[in-house]
Coordinates of C-alpha atoms and ligand atoms in Angstrom, one line a residue:
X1 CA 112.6 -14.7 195.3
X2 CA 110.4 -13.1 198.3
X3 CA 110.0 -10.7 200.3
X4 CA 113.4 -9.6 201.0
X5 CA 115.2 -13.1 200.8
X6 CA 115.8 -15.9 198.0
X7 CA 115.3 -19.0 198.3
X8 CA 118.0 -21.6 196.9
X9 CA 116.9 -25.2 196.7
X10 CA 120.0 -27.9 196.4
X11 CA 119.2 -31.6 196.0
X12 CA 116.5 -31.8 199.4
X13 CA 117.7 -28.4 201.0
X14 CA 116.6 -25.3 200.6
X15 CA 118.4 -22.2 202.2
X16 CA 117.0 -19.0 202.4
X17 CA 119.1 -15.8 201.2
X18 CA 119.3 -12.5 201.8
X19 CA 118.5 -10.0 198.8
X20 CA 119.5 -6.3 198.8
X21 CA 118.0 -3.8 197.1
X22 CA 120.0 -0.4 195.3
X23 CA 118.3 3.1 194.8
X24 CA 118.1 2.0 190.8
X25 CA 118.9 -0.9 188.8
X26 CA 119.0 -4.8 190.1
X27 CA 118.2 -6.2 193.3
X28 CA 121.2 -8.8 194.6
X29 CA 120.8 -11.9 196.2
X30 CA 123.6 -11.7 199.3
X31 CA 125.6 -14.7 198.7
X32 CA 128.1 -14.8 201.5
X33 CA 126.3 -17.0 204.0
X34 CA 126.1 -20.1 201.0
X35 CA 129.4 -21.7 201.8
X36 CA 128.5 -21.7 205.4
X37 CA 125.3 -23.3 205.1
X38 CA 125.8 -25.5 202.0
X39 CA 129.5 -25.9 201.6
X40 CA 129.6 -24.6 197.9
X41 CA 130.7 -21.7 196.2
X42 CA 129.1 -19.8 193.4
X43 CA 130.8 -20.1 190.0
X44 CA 131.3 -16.7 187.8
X45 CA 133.8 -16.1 186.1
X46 CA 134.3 -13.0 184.2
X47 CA 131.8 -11.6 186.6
X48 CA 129.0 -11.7 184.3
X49 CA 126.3 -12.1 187.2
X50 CA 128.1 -11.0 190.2
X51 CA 128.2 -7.4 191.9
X52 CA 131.8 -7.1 194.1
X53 CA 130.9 -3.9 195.5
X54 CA 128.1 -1.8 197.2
X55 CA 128.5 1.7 195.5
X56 CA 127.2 5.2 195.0
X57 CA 129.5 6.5 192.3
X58 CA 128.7 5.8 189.1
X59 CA 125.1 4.1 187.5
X60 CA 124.6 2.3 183.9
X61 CA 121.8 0.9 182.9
X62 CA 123.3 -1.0 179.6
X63 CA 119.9 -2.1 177.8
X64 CA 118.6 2.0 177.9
X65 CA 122.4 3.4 177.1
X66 CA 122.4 5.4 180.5
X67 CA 124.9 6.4 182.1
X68 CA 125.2 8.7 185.3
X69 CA 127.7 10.2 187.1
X70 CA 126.5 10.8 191.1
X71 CA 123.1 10.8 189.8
X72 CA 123.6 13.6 186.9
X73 CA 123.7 11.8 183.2
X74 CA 126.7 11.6 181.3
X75 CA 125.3 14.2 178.5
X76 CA 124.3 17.0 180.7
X77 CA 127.8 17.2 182.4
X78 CA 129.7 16.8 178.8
X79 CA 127.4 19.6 178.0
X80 CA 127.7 21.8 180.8
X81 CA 130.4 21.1 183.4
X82 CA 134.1 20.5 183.2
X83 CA 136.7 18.2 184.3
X84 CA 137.4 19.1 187.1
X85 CA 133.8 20.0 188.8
X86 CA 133.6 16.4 187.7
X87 CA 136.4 15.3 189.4
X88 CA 135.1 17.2 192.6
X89 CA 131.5 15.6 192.2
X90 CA 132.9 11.9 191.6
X91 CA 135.3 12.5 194.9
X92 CA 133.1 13.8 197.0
X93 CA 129.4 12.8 195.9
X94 CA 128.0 17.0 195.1
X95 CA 128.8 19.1 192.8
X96 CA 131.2 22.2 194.2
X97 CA 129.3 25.7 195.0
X98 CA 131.2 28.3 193.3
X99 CA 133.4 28.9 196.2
X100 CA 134.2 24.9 196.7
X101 CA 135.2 25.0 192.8
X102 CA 137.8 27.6 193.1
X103 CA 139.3 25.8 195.9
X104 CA 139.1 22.3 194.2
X105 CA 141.2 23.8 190.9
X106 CA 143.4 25.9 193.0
X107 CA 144.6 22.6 194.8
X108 CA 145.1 20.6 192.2
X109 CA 146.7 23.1 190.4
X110 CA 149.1 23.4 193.2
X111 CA 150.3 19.9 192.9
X112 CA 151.0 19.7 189.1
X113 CA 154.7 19.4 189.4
X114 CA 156.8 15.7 190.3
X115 CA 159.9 15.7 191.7
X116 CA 162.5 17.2 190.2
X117 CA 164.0 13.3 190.2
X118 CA 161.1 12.1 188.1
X119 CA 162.6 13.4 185.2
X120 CA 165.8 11.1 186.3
X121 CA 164.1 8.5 186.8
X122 CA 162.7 8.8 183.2
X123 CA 165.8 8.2 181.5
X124 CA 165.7 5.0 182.8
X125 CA 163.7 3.6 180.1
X126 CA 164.3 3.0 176.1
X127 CA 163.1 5.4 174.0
X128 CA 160.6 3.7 171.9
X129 CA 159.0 2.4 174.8
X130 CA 155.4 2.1 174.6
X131 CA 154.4 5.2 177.0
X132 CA 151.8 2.7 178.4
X133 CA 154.9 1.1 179.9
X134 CA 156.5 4.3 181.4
X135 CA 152.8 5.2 182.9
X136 CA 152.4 2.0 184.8
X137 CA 155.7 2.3 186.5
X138 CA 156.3 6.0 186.8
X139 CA 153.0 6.1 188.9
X140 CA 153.8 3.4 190.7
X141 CA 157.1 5.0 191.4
X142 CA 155.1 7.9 192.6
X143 CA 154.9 5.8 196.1
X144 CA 159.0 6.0 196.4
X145 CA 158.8 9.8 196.2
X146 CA 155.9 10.8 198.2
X147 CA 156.0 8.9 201.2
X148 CA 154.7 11.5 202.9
X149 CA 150.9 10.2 201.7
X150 CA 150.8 6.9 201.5
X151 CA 149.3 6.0 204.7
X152 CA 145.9 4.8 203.7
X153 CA 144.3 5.5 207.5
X154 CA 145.2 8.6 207.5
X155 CA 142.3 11.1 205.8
X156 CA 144.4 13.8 205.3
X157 CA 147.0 12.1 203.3
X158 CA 143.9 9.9 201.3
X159 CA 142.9 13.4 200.4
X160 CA 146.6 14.9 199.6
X161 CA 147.5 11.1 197.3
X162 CA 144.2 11.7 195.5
X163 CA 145.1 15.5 194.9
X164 CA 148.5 14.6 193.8
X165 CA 147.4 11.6 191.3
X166 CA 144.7 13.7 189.8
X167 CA 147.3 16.5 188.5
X168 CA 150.8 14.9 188.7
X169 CA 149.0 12.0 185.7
X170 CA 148.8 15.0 183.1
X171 CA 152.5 16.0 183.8
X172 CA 153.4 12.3 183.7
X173 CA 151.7 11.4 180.7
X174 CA 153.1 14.8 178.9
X175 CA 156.6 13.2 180.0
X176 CA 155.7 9.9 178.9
X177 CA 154.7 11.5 175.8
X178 CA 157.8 14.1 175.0
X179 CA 160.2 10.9 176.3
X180 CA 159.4 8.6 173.5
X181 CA 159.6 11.6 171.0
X182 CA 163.4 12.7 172.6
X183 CA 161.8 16.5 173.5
X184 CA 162.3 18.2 176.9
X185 CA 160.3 17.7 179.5
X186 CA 157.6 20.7 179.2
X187 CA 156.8 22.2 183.2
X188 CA 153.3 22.7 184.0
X189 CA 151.9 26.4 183.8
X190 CA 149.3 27.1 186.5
X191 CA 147.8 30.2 184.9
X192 CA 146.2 27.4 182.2
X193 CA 143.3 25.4 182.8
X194 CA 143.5 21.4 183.2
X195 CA 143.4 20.2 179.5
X196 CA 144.8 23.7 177.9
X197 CA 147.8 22.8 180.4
X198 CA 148.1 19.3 179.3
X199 CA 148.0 20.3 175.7
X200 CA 150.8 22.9 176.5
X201 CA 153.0 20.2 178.3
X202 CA 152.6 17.8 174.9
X203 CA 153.1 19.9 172.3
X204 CA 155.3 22.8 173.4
X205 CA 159.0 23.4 172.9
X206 CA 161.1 25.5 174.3
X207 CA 162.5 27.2 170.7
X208 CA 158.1 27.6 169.9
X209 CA 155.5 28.2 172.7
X210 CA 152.5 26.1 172.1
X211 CA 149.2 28.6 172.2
X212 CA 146.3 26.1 173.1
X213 CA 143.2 26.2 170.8
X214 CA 140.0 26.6 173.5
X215 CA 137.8 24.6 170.9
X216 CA 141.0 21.6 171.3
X217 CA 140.8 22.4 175.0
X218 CA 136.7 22.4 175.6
X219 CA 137.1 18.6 173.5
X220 CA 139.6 17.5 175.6
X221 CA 138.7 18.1 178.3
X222 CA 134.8 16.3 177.7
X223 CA 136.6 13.4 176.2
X224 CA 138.2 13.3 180.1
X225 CA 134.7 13.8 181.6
X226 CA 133.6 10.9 179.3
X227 CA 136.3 8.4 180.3
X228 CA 136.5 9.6 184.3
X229 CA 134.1 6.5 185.6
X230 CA 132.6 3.1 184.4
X231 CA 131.3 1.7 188.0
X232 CA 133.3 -1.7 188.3
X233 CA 135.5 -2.2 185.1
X234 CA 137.8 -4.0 184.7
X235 CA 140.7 -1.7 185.8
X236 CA 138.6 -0.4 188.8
X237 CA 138.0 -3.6 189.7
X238 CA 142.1 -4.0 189.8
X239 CA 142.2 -0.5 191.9
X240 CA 140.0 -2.1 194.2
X241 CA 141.1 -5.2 194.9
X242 CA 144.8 -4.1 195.1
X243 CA 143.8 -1.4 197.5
X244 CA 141.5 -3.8 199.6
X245 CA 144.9 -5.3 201.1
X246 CA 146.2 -2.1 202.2
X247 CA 148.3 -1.2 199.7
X248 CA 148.8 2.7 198.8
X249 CA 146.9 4.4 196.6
X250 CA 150.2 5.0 193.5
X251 CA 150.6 1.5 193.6
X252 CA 146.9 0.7 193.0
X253 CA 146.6 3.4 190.3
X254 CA 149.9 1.4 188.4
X255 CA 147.8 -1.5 188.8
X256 CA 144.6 0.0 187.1
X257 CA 147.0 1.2 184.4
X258 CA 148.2 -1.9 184.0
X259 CA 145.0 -3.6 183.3
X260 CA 143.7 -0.4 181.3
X261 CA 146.3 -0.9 178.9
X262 CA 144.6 -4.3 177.4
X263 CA 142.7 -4.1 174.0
X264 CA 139.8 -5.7 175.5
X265 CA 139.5 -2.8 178.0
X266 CA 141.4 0.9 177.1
X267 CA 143.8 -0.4 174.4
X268 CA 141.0 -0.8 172.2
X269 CA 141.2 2.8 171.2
X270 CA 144.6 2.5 170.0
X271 CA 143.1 -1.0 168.1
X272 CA 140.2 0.4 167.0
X273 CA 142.2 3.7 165.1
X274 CA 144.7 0.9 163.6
X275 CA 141.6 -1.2 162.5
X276 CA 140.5 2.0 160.8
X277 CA 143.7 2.3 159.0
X278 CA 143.9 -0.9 158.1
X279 CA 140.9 -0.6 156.4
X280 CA 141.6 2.2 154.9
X281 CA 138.9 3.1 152.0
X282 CA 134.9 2.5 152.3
X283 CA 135.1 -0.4 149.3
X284 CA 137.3 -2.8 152.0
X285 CA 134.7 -2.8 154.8
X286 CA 132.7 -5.9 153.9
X287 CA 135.5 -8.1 154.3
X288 CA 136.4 -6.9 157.4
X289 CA 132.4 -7.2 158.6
X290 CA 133.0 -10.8 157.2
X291 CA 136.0 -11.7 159.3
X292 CA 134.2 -10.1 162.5
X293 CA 131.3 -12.4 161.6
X294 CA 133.7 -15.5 160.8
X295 CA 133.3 -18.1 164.2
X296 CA 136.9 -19.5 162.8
X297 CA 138.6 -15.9 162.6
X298 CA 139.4 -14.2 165.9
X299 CA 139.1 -10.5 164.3
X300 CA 136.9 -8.6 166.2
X301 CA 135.4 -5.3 165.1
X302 CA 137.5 -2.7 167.5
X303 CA 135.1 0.1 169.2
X304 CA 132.2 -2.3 169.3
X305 CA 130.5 -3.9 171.7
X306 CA 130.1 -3.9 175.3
X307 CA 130.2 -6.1 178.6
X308 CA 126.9 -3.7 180.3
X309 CA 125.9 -1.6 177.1
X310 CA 123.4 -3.7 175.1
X311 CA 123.0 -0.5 173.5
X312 CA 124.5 2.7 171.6
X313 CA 127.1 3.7 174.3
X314 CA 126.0 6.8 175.7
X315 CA 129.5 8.6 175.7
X316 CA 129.8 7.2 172.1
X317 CA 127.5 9.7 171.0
X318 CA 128.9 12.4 172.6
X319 CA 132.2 11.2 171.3
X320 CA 131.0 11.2 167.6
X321 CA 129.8 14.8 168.0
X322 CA 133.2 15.7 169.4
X323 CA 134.5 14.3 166.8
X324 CA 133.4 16.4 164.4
X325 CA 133.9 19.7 166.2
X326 CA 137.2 18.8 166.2
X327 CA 137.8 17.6 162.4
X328 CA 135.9 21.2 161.9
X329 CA 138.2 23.1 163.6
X330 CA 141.7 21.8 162.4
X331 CA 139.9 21.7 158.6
X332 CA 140.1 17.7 158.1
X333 CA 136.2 17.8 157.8
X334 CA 137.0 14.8 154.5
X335 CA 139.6 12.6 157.4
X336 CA 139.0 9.3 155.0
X337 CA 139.3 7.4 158.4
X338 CA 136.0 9.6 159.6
X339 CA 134.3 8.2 156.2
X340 CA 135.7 4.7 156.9
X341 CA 134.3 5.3 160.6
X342 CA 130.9 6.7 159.8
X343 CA 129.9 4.0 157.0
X344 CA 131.4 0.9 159.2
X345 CA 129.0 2.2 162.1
X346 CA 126.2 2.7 159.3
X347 CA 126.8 -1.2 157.9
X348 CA 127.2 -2.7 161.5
X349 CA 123.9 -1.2 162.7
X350 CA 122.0 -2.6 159.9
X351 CA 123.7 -6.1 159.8
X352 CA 121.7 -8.9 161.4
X353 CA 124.8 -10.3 163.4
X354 CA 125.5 -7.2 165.4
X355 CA 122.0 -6.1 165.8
X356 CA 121.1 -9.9 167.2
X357 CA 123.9 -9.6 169.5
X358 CA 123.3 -6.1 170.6
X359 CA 126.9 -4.9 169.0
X360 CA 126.7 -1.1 169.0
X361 CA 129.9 1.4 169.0
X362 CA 131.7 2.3 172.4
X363 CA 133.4 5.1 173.2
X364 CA 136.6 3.5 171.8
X365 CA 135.4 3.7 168.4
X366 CA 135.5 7.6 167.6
X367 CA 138.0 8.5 170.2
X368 CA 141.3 8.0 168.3
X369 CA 140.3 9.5 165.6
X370 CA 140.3 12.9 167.8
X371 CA 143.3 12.4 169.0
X372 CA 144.8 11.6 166.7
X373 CA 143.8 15.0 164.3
X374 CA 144.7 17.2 167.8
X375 CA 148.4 15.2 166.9
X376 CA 148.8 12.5 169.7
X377 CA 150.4 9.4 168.5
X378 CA 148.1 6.1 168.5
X379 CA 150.8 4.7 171.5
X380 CA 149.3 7.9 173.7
X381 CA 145.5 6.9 173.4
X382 CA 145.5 4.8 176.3
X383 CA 147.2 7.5 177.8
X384 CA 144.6 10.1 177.8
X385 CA 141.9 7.5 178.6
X386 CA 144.2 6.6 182.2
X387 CA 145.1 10.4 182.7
X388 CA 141.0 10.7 183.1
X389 CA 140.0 7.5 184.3
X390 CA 142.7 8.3 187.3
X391 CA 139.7 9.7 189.6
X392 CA 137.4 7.4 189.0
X393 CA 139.9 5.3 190.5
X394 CA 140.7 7.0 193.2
X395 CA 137.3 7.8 194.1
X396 CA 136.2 3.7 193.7
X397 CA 139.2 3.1 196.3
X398 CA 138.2 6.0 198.7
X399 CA 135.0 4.7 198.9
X400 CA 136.3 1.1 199.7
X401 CA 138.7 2.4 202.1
X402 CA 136.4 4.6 203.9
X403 CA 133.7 1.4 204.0
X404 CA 134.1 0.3 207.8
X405 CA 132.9 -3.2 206.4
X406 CA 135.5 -3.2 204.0
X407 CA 137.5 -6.5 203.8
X408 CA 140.6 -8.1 201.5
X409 CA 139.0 -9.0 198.0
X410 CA 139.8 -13.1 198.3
X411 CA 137.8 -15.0 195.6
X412 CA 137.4 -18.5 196.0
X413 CA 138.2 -21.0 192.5
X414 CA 136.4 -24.3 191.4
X415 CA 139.8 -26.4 191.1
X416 CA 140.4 -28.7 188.1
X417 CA 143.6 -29.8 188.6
X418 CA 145.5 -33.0 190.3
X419 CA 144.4 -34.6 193.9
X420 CA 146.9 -34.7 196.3
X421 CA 149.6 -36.8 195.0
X422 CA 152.7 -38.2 197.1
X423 CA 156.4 -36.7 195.3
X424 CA 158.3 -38.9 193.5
X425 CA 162.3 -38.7 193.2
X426 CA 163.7 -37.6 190.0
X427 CA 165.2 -41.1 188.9
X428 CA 161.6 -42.6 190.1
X429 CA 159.7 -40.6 187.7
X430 CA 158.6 -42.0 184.3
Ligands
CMC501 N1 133.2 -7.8 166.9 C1 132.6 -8.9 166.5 N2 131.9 -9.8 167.3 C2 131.9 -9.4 168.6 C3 132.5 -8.2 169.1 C4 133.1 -7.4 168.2 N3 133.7 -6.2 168.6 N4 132.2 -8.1 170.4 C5 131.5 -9.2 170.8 N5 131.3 -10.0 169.7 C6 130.6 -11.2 169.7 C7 131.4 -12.4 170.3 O1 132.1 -13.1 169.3 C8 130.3 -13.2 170.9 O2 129.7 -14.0 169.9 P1 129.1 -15.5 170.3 O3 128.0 -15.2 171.3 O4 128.6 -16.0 169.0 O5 130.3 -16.2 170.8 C9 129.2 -12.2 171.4 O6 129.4 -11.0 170.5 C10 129.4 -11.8 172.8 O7 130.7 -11.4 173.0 P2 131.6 -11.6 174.4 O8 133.0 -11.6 174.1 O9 131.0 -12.8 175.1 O10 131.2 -10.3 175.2 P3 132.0 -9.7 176.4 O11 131.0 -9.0 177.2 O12 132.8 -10.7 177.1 O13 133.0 -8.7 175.7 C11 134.1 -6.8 174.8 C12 132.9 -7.3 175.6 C13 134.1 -5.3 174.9 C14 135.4 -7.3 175.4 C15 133.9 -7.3 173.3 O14 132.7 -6.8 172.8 C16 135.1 -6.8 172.5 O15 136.1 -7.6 172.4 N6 135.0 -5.6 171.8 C17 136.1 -5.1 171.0 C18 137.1 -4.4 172.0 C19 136.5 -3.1 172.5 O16 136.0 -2.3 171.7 N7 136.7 -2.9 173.8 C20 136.3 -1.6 174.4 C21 135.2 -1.7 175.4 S1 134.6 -0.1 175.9 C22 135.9 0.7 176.7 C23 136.4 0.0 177.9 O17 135.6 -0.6 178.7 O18 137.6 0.1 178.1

């Protein structure tokens, strides 16, 4: 590399290549004029080298454990801020004046209830299904009843959509949630703030109102800062290349849900509490470090490791002290899964396998065990994690949209499979 180009020798020819630069973090080599001049494609699968987007969201910087949101790290806005300043600063790049703030909850506020034939539309499914089910299509659904902002060109209904997912997901998921359990559906309250409201909508019945704990609240909502943004994930990287054909924004969210909903990706905090179960007592943990280590077992250790972090997790660490606060506060300070938790991290960070492979805990790993002592159900894990990940989303496909180079996400193949071949009738074929 030089200067500002690459140079990329095949066989006798050389080709010279753009490179771009970002603000932090690596410089790219601009690979779209290679199959004009050369004929060939480049060949990454999994995306392990490749960037798909230009973007000024969200940074990581995986070997230091650095994440930042718009600039401002990860610990200082868990520390300080709250969801929904967040919210405002990954939409719209600043964080809100005072004045900009009040406005920004107000509105979303305003949009908390669905349609009054949501709750029809609910009935639809089974009862015990898994409420990762009724989340991908009751958001996706959200597109047959407001029709009145799915046209993408349109700024004003961009911004209305994005209002609307942001706080219709925590009614949804509340449904999702009271659905599978065979409770009424609990209306939003708008005097309550954003996670003191979704705590309301879970756990309240109408014979007992449901008085949210602040301490509950203040966790929840950081554990929804923590999960808002992860630059191009997985399920962002769905959002984005559903949305870069046109389609509306509730159909791109159901899309991101869907591919949240995998243990690899958000499922794994629903894994990693079941792996904690499963384990169960501090004595049983070397096996299971065994079958992790085991090239013939497929078990993986649930809540560890990471595609960019070759590192402790930033939001891990912030999770772990939530964690506690929370055990504090309902009086399960001795949860035997916390002991299981704590000694499994302690054994993996000393163990030669996972240190060599840089194998620390993600934010996966101490998340269920919060929710699960604030009472969700291991099926709602996901859930929550989609209920705040929905504006990083959304903010990911506003940015894309509002690109004037933006173009339909086509990616090319290396093809293994037969030549072309002439068709044979059936009695012909052997
Ligand atoms: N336990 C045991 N070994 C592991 C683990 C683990 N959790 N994760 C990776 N490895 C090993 C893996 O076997 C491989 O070994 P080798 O080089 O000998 O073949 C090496 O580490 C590299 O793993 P990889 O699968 O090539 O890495 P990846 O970047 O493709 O996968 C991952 C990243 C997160 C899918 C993987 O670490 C994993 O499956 N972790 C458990 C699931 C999990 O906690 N996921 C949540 C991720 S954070 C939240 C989110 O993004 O949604």
């Amino acid at each position: 590399m030089s200067g500002n180009t690459a140079t990329l020798t095949i066989g006798d020819k050389a080709i010279e290549l753009p490179t771009k630069s970002g603000s932090v973090g690596p410089t790219v080599v601009d690979i779209a004029p290679l199959y004009k001049h050369t004929g060939m494609f480049t060949y990454d699968p999994g995306f392990t080298s490749t960037a798909s987007c230009e973007s000024q969201i969200t940074y990581i910087d995986g070997d230091e454990g650095v994440l930042l949101y718009r600039g401002y790290p990860i610990e200082q806005l868990a520390e300080h801020g709250d969801f929904l300043e967040t919210c405002y600063l990954l939409l719209y790049g600043e964080l809100p004046t005072a004045a900009q703030k009040a406005d920004f909850d107000y509105r979303v506020t305003r949009h908390t209830m669905v349609h009054e034939q949501m709750a029809r539309f609910f009935q639809g499914f089974r009862r015990d299904a898994h409420p990762m089910a009724v989340m991908v299509a009751s958001v996706g659904a959200l597109s047959a009843f407001y029709h009145d902002s799915t046209d993408i060109s349109d700024p004003h209904q961009r911004m209305i959509s994005s209002m609307r997912l942001i706080a219709k997901m925590p009614t949804l998921a509340a449904m999702a949630y009271k659905y599978t359990i065979g409770q009424p559906f609990v209306y939003p309250q708008n005097n309550l703030d954003y996670p003191s409201n979704f705590l309301r909508m879970c756990f309240s019945v109408p014979c007992e109102d449901y008085k949210p704990n602040p301490i509950l609240a203040r966790a929840l909502d950081r554990i929804f800062i923590l999960h808002a943004d992860h630059e191009q994930n997985a399920s962002t990287s769905t959002v984005r290349l559903a949305g870069s054909s046109g389609a509306n924004p509730f159909a791109c969210i159901a899309a991101g849900i869907a591919c949240l909903w995998g243990p690899a990706h958000g499922g794994a905090n629903e894994a990693a509490l079941k792996m904690l179960q499963e384990i169960g007592t501090v004595d049983r943990i070397p096996q299971y470090i065994a079958k992790a280590k085991d090239k013939n077992d497929p078990f993986r250790l649930m809540g560890f490791g990471h595609r960019v972090y070759k590192n402790y997790d930033p939001r891990a660490k912030i999770m772990q002290r939530t964690t506690h606060e929370v055990l504090n506060e309902l009086g399960h300070k001795d949860d035997p899964l916390l002991e299981v938790a704590l000694e499994l991290e302690r054994i993996a960070l000393h163990d030669e396998y996972f240190i060599e492979k840089k194998l620390y805990p993600n934010i996966d790993f101490y998340s269920g065990i919060t929710l699960k002592a604030m009472g969700f159900p291991t099926s709602m894990f996901t859930v929550l994690f989609a209920l705040a990940r929905t504006v990083g989303w959304i903010a990911q496909w506003k940015e894309m949209i509002e690109d004037p180079s933006q173009k339909i996400g086509r990616p090319r193949q290396l093809y293994t499979g037969a030549a072309r071949r002439d068709y044979v009738s059936p009695a012909q074929r052997r």
